[in-house]
Amino acid sequence: MDPRTSTPIPTEPEALRDLVLGLLQTQQEKEAEWAERARYIAQQEQAIALRDETIARLESTIAKLQRWRFGRRSEKLSPDQISLWEEALDTEIAAMESILETVLEDSAAVTASRPGTEAPVAPARPSRRHPGRMQLPDTLPRVEVHHDPLACTCGQCGGLLETVGEEISEKLDYIPGHFQVIRHIRPKLVCRPCGTIESPALPAQVIDKGLPTARLVAHVMTAKHVDHLPLYRQETQYLRAGVPISRATLCSWLGQGEYWISMLAEACKMALLEGAILHADETPLPVLNPGSGKTDKAYLWVYRSQEDAPHPIVVFDYAPDRKGIHAQHFLGDWKGILQTDDYGGYDALYRKEQVIEAGCWAHVRRHFYDVEQRGPSPVAQKALAWIAKLYGIEADIKASPPDQKAEARQQRAGPLLESFRAWLSETQMQVAPKSGIAKAIGYALKRWKALTLYLEEGQLSIDNNPVERALRGVAIGRKNFLFVGNDAGGERAASFYSIIETCKLNGVEPFAYLCDVLEKLPTWPNKRLHELLPWNWKKTALA
């Protein structure tokens, strides 16, 4: 008798065979039952995982809907935003009037230079809204600038010129911390024989016949776009300093100053497109829609040279929407490597053989990080640790020249990436297809070729962070003055951001730069604009 089963063990061969067969059949049935139970448990675990992912997704959606429901639900302007609305419109009007005046003057000059034509009748100009020339306070210090005559004889008859008086023009100037008045004193000369009266010409001004010096215009522009100070706040500050400058006047100065800066921005773009590696990104920029009382969503597309470029450049391009055609128009026939995030608007560029896609490991990391933030995820934690090793290698070789970077990346990061890819592929088969971790893994594997291009190109960055850092100023400014007045205002804002951010990258102080170039631009030849670009200006200033 078997003590384990309490079943008598037969001694006959046939009975023994039947017993063994019965035991084998029972064992097979139990194994089948265990396998069925294991399959059922696996199905239940998968269902639980899918349920958890669905719950997390629904909770996220509900939280978003609650923010929309109990937060601000429209872009309608509040009473507190009316001043910004007026400020944007006044700036746009001033800028458009400046452009119109320039066009009319150029047209009149061209017509007058044609031989055999009569003096043209000037087109009627639209009346400008102007608060009137303000009286400069007597309490402000005066700095006198005397202009000597260029000649002592009359240009009409050759007679001797005699001084009979003076012409005095006052310009409001700004030295950081206080205002002063620049008095341009020019002798008034008369030719007795023919009665001609003349005076030395004033130096060309950034605002012709205007009150401010180039330094004051530079200060207003820097305060708004660098320090993110709306004009109505500047108006209050100037009033406290004893100089009551109306906001309409400040808007006029700002609009006319931005007109000159747009010339330099175009020269920056031409220099940028000479590079073989570019970063690109885009950010929303609200634009005023006065008829509806709301704002529309426009975009600033930003392009940056490679991080170790001899003279780094950032160029912003305004567009009314986020369509990829804008990137195609900006780049034109440019050839090289373009490093971006996963936005599909660049796909049309990558389908061309002349533009090669480079991926961004910061975006890969961001996807895994978001999963980890929603709840502990061993898979996300392991992926983040792997990516941290890649950035550790970059930190070690940061100061190396491009050829040594490429060699170090291939030797150290290459094997690491191969192992990482194999692990990602294996893990992808084990997670729920629609889960957040599955999407993070799919994002990395789908762009693997673009993500590993940096192994071969030593001048290429591991991520797109250089261009994202250039967007910080736009984000801060957007919180302060909220929107631009129209598409033309967006284009001028893009030009100004291009110059300011390029100054920062080249170690140039924006206010000092603007003071100098706004002084020079009215008489500067277009063919020499490249000499005033921030990296060339810095060399000239240090010489």
Coordinates of C-alpha atoms in Angstrom, one line a residue, residues 31-344:
E31 CA -1.2 20.5 -15.9
A32 CA -3.8 21.7 -18.4
E33 CA -5.8 23.2 -15.6
W34 CA -2.8 25.0 -14.2
A35 CA -1.9 26.4 -17.7
E36 CA -5.5 27.6 -18.1
R37 CA -5.3 29.3 -14.8
A38 CA -2.0 31.0 -15.7
R39 CA -3.5 32.3 -19.0
Y40 CA -6.5 33.6 -17.1
I41 CA -4.2 35.4 -14.6
A42 CA -2.2 36.9 -17.4
Q43 CA -5.3 38.2 -19.1
Q44 CA -6.5 39.6 -15.8
E45 CA -3.2 41.4 -15.2
Q46 CA -3.3 42.9 -18.7
A47 CA -6.9 44.0 -18.2
I48 CA -5.9 45.6 -14.9
A49 CA -3.0 47.4 -16.6
L50 CA -5.3 48.7 -19.3
R51 CA -7.9 49.7 -16.7
D52 CA -5.3 51.7 -14.8
E53 CA -4.1 53.4 -17.9
T54 CA -7.6 54.3 -18.8
I55 CA -8.3 55.7 -15.3
A56 CA -5.2 57.8 -15.4
R57 CA -6.1 59.1 -18.9
L58 CA -9.6 59.9 -17.8
E59 CA -8.4 61.7 -14.6
S60 CA -6.1 63.7 -16.7
T61 CA -8.9 64.6 -19.1
I62 CA -11.2 65.5 -16.3
A63 CA -8.6 67.7 -14.6
K64 CA -8.1 69.6 -18.0
L65 CA -11.8 70.0 -18.4
Q66 CA -12.1 71.4 -14.9
R67 CA -9.4 73.9 -15.6
W68 CA -11.3 75.0 -18.7
R69 CA -14.6 75.1 -16.8
F70 CA -13.4 77.1 -13.7
G71 CA -10.6 79.0 -15.3
R72 CA -10.6 81.7 -18.0
R73 CA -12.8 80.4 -20.8
S74 CA -12.1 82.9 -23.5
E75 CA -9.6 85.4 -24.9
K76 CA -11.9 88.4 -24.5
L77 CA -10.1 91.5 -23.3
S78 CA -10.7 92.6 -19.7
P79 CA -10.8 96.2 -18.7
D80 CA -7.3 95.8 -17.3
Q81 CA -6.1 94.8 -20.8
I82 CA -7.6 97.8 -22.6
S83 CA -4.4 99.9 -22.1
L84 CA -2.3 97.2 -23.7
W85 CA -4.8 97.0 -26.5
E86 CA -4.5 100.7 -27.2
E87 CA -0.7 100.5 -26.8
A88 CA -0.5 97.8 -29.5
L89 CA -2.6 99.7 -31.9
D90 CA -0.8 103.0 -31.4
T91 CA 2.5 101.3 -32.0
E92 CA 1.2 99.7 -35.2
I93 CA -0.1 103.0 -36.5
A94 CA 3.2 104.8 -35.8
A95 CA 5.2 102.0 -37.6
M96 CA 2.9 102.0 -40.6
E97 CA 3.1 105.8 -40.8
S98 CA 6.9 105.7 -40.7
I99 CA 7.0 103.1 -43.5
L100 CA 4.5 105.1 -45.6
E101 CA 6.6 108.3 -45.2
T102 CA 9.7 106.5 -46.3
V103 CA 7.9 105.1 -49.4
L104 CA 6.5 108.5 -50.3
E105 CA 9.9 110.2 -49.9
D106 CA 11.7 107.6 -52.0
S107 CA 9.0 107.9 -54.6
A108 CA 9.3 111.7 -54.8
A109 CA 13.1 111.5 -54.9
V110 CA 13.0 109.0 -57.8
T111 CA 10.5 111.1 -59.7
A112 CA 12.4 114.4 -59.2
S113 CA 15.7 112.8 -60.4
R114 CA 14.2 111.9 -63.8
P115 CA 15.4 114.5 -66.5
G116 CA 12.6 116.4 -68.3
T117 CA 10.0 116.0 -65.6
E118 CA 8.3 118.7 -63.6
A119 CA 8.4 118.8 -59.9
P120 CA 6.0 116.2 -58.6
V121 CA 3.0 117.1 -56.6
A122 CA 3.4 115.3 -53.2
P123 CA 0.6 112.9 -52.5
A124 CA -1.6 113.8 -49.7
R125 CA -0.4 112.2 -46.5
P126 CA -2.8 110.9 -43.9
S127 CA -3.0 113.2 -40.9
R128 CA -1.0 111.8 -38.0
R129 CA -2.4 111.6 -34.5
H130 CA 0.2 113.5 -32.5
P131 CA -0.2 114.9 -29.0
G132 CA 1.9 117.9 -29.9
R133 CA 5.6 118.6 -29.2
M134 CA 6.1 118.5 -25.4
Q135 CA 7.9 121.2 -23.6
L136 CA 11.0 119.8 -22.0
P137 CA 11.2 120.7 -18.3
D138 CA 13.6 123.5 -17.3
T139 CA 14.9 121.4 -14.4
L140 CA 16.6 118.9 -16.8
P141 CA 20.3 119.4 -17.3
R142 CA 21.4 120.7 -20.7
V143 CA 24.3 119.5 -22.8
E144 CA 25.3 121.9 -25.5
V145 CA 26.6 120.6 -28.8
H146 CA 27.9 123.3 -31.1
H147 CA 27.9 122.8 -34.9
D148 CA 30.5 124.7 -36.8
P149 CA 29.7 125.8 -40.4
L150 CA 31.1 123.7 -43.2
A151 CA 32.0 126.7 -45.3
C152 CA 32.6 130.5 -44.9
T153 CA 31.3 131.5 -48.3
C154 CA 27.8 131.4 -49.8
G155 CA 27.1 128.5 -52.0
Q156 CA 25.0 130.6 -54.3
C157 CA 27.1 133.6 -55.1
G158 CA 30.4 133.0 -53.3
G159 CA 30.0 136.0 -50.9
L160 CA 31.3 136.0 -47.3
L161 CA 28.9 134.5 -44.7
E162 CA 28.3 136.4 -41.5
T163 CA 26.8 135.1 -38.3
V164 CA 23.5 136.8 -37.5
G165 CA 22.1 134.4 -34.8
E166 CA 21.7 130.8 -33.8
E167 CA 19.2 128.0 -34.3
I168 CA 18.7 125.8 -31.3
S169 CA 17.1 122.3 -31.4
E170 CA 16.6 120.4 -28.3
K171 CA 16.5 116.6 -28.1
L172 CA 15.5 114.6 -25.1
D173 CA 18.2 112.1 -24.1
Y174 CA 18.4 109.3 -21.6
I175 CA 21.4 108.3 -19.5
P176 CA 20.6 105.2 -17.4
G177 CA 19.1 106.7 -14.3
H178 CA 18.3 110.2 -15.4
F179 CA 17.2 112.4 -18.4
Q180 CA 19.1 115.2 -19.9
V181 CA 18.6 117.6 -22.8
I182 CA 21.0 117.8 -25.8
R183 CA 21.0 121.3 -27.2
H184 CA 22.2 121.4 -30.8
I185 CA 23.4 125.0 -31.4
R186 CA 24.0 125.9 -35.0
P187 CA 25.1 129.4 -36.2
K188 CA 22.7 131.1 -38.5
L189 CA 24.7 132.5 -41.4
V190 CA 23.7 135.2 -43.9
C191 CA 25.3 136.2 -47.2
R192 CA 24.9 140.0 -47.4
P193 CA 25.3 140.3 -51.2
C194 CA 22.5 137.8 -52.1
G195 CA 20.6 137.6 -48.9
T196 CA 21.0 133.8 -48.5
I197 CA 20.5 132.5 -45.0
E198 CA 21.8 129.0 -44.1
S199 CA 22.9 126.9 -41.1
P200 CA 24.9 123.7 -40.7
A201 CA 22.7 120.7 -41.1
L202 CA 21.7 118.7 -38.0
P203 CA 23.1 115.1 -37.8
A204 CA 20.7 112.5 -39.2
Q205 CA 18.3 111.3 -36.5
V206 CA 16.6 107.9 -36.0
I207 CA 13.3 109.9 -35.9
D208 CA 13.6 112.8 -38.3
K209 CA 12.4 116.1 -36.7
G210 CA 11.5 114.1 -33.6
L211 CA 12.2 114.8 -29.9
P212 CA 14.2 111.7 -28.7
T213 CA 17.8 110.9 -29.3
A214 CA 18.8 107.4 -30.5
R215 CA 19.7 106.6 -26.9
L216 CA 16.2 107.4 -25.6
V217 CA 14.6 105.3 -28.4
A218 CA 17.0 102.5 -27.5
H219 CA 16.0 102.7 -23.9
V220 CA 12.2 102.5 -24.7
M221 CA 12.8 99.5 -26.9
T222 CA 15.1 97.8 -24.4
A223 CA 12.7 98.4 -21.6
K224 CA 9.8 96.8 -23.5
H225 CA 11.4 93.8 -25.3
V226 CA 14.4 93.0 -23.0
D227 CA 13.0 94.0 -19.6
H228 CA 9.4 93.2 -20.7
L229 CA 8.0 96.5 -19.4
P230 CA 4.8 97.6 -21.2
L231 CA 4.7 101.3 -22.3
Y232 CA 2.0 102.3 -19.9
R233 CA 4.4 101.3 -17.0
Q234 CA 7.2 103.2 -18.7
E235 CA 4.9 106.3 -18.9
T236 CA 4.4 106.1 -15.1
Q237 CA 8.1 105.9 -14.5
Y238 CA 9.0 108.9 -16.7
L239 CA 6.3 110.9 -15.0
R240 CA 7.9 110.2 -11.6
A241 CA 11.2 111.3 -13.1
G242 CA 9.6 114.7 -14.0
V243 CA 9.3 114.0 -17.7
P244 CA 5.6 113.6 -18.7
I245 CA 5.9 111.5 -22.0
S246 CA 2.5 110.3 -23.2
R247 CA 2.0 106.7 -24.1
A248 CA 1.0 107.7 -27.6
T249 CA 4.4 109.4 -28.0
L250 CA 6.2 106.3 -26.7
C251 CA 4.2 104.1 -29.2
S252 CA 5.3 106.4 -32.0
W253 CA 9.0 106.1 -31.0
L254 CA 8.8 102.4 -30.6
G255 CA 7.2 101.8 -34.0
Q256 CA 9.7 104.0 -35.8
G257 CA 12.6 102.4 -34.0
E258 CA 11.5 98.9 -34.8
Y259 CA 11.4 99.9 -38.5
W260 CA 15.2 100.5 -38.5
I261 CA 15.9 97.3 -36.5
S262 CA 14.0 95.2 -39.1
M263 CA 16.8 96.0 -41.6
L264 CA 19.4 94.4 -39.4
A265 CA 17.2 91.3 -38.8
E266 CA 17.1 90.6 -42.5
A267 CA 20.9 90.7 -42.6
C268 CA 21.0 88.3 -39.7
K269 CA 18.8 85.9 -41.6
M270 CA 21.1 85.9 -44.6
A271 CA 24.1 85.2 -42.3
L272 CA 22.2 82.4 -40.5
L273 CA 21.4 80.5 -43.7
E274 CA 25.1 80.3 -44.5
G275 CA 25.4 77.6 -41.7
A276 CA 25.2 73.9 -42.3
I277 CA 23.4 73.0 -39.0
L278 CA 20.3 74.7 -37.7
H279 CA 18.0 74.2 -34.8
A280 CA 14.3 75.1 -35.2
D281 CA 11.3 75.4 -32.9
E282 CA 8.1 77.5 -32.7
T283 CA 6.0 79.1 -29.9
P284 CA 2.5 80.7 -29.8
L285 CA 2.2 84.5 -30.0
P286 CA -1.3 86.0 -29.5
V287 CA -2.2 88.7 -32.1
L288 CA -5.0 91.2 -31.5
N289 CA -8.3 90.8 -33.4
P290 CA -10.0 94.1 -32.5
G291 CA -13.2 93.4 -34.4
S292 CA -14.0 90.4 -32.2
G293 CA -12.6 91.6 -28.9
K294 CA -10.4 88.5 -28.8
T295 CA -6.9 87.4 -29.8
D296 CA -5.9 84.9 -32.5
K297 CA -3.1 82.4 -32.1
A298 CA -0.2 83.2 -34.3
Y299 CA 3.3 81.7 -34.0
L300 CA 6.9 82.8 -33.8
W301 CA 9.2 80.3 -35.6
V302 CA 12.7 80.4 -34.3
Y303 CA 15.9 79.2 -36.0
R304 CA 19.3 79.1 -34.3
S305 CA 22.8 78.3 -35.5
Q306 CA 24.7 75.4 -34.0
E307 CA 25.8 75.9 -30.4
D308 CA 29.5 76.1 -31.1
A309 CA 29.2 78.3 -34.1
P310 CA 31.9 81.1 -34.4
H311 CA 29.2 83.7 -34.1
P312 CA 25.9 82.2 -32.9
I313 CA 22.7 83.6 -34.5
V314 CA 19.0 83.4 -33.6
V315 CA 16.4 84.5 -36.1
F316 CA 12.6 84.7 -35.4
D317 CA 10.0 84.5 -38.1
Y318 CA 6.4 85.5 -37.6
A319 CA 3.6 83.5 -39.1
P320 CA -0.2 83.7 -38.6
D321 CA -0.4 79.9 -38.1
R322 CA 1.7 76.7 -37.5
K323 CA 1.6 75.3 -41.0
G324 CA 4.8 73.7 -42.2
I325 CA 4.8 75.8 -45.3
H326 CA 6.2 78.7 -43.3
A327 CA 9.4 76.8 -42.5
Q328 CA 9.8 75.9 -46.2
H329 CA 9.5 79.5 -47.2
F330 CA 12.0 80.7 -44.6
L331 CA 14.6 78.1 -45.4
G332 CA 14.1 78.2 -49.2
D333 CA 17.0 76.3 -50.9
W334 CA 19.0 75.9 -47.7
K335 CA 20.9 72.6 -47.4
G336 CA 22.1 71.0 -44.2
I337 CA 21.0 69.3 -41.0
L338 CA 17.9 70.6 -39.2
Q339 CA 17.4 69.6 -35.6
T340 CA 13.8 69.8 -34.3
D341 CA 11.3 68.2 -32.0
D342 CA 8.6 65.8 -33.3
Y343 CA 6.3 68.4 -34.9
G344 CA 5.1 67.1 -38.2

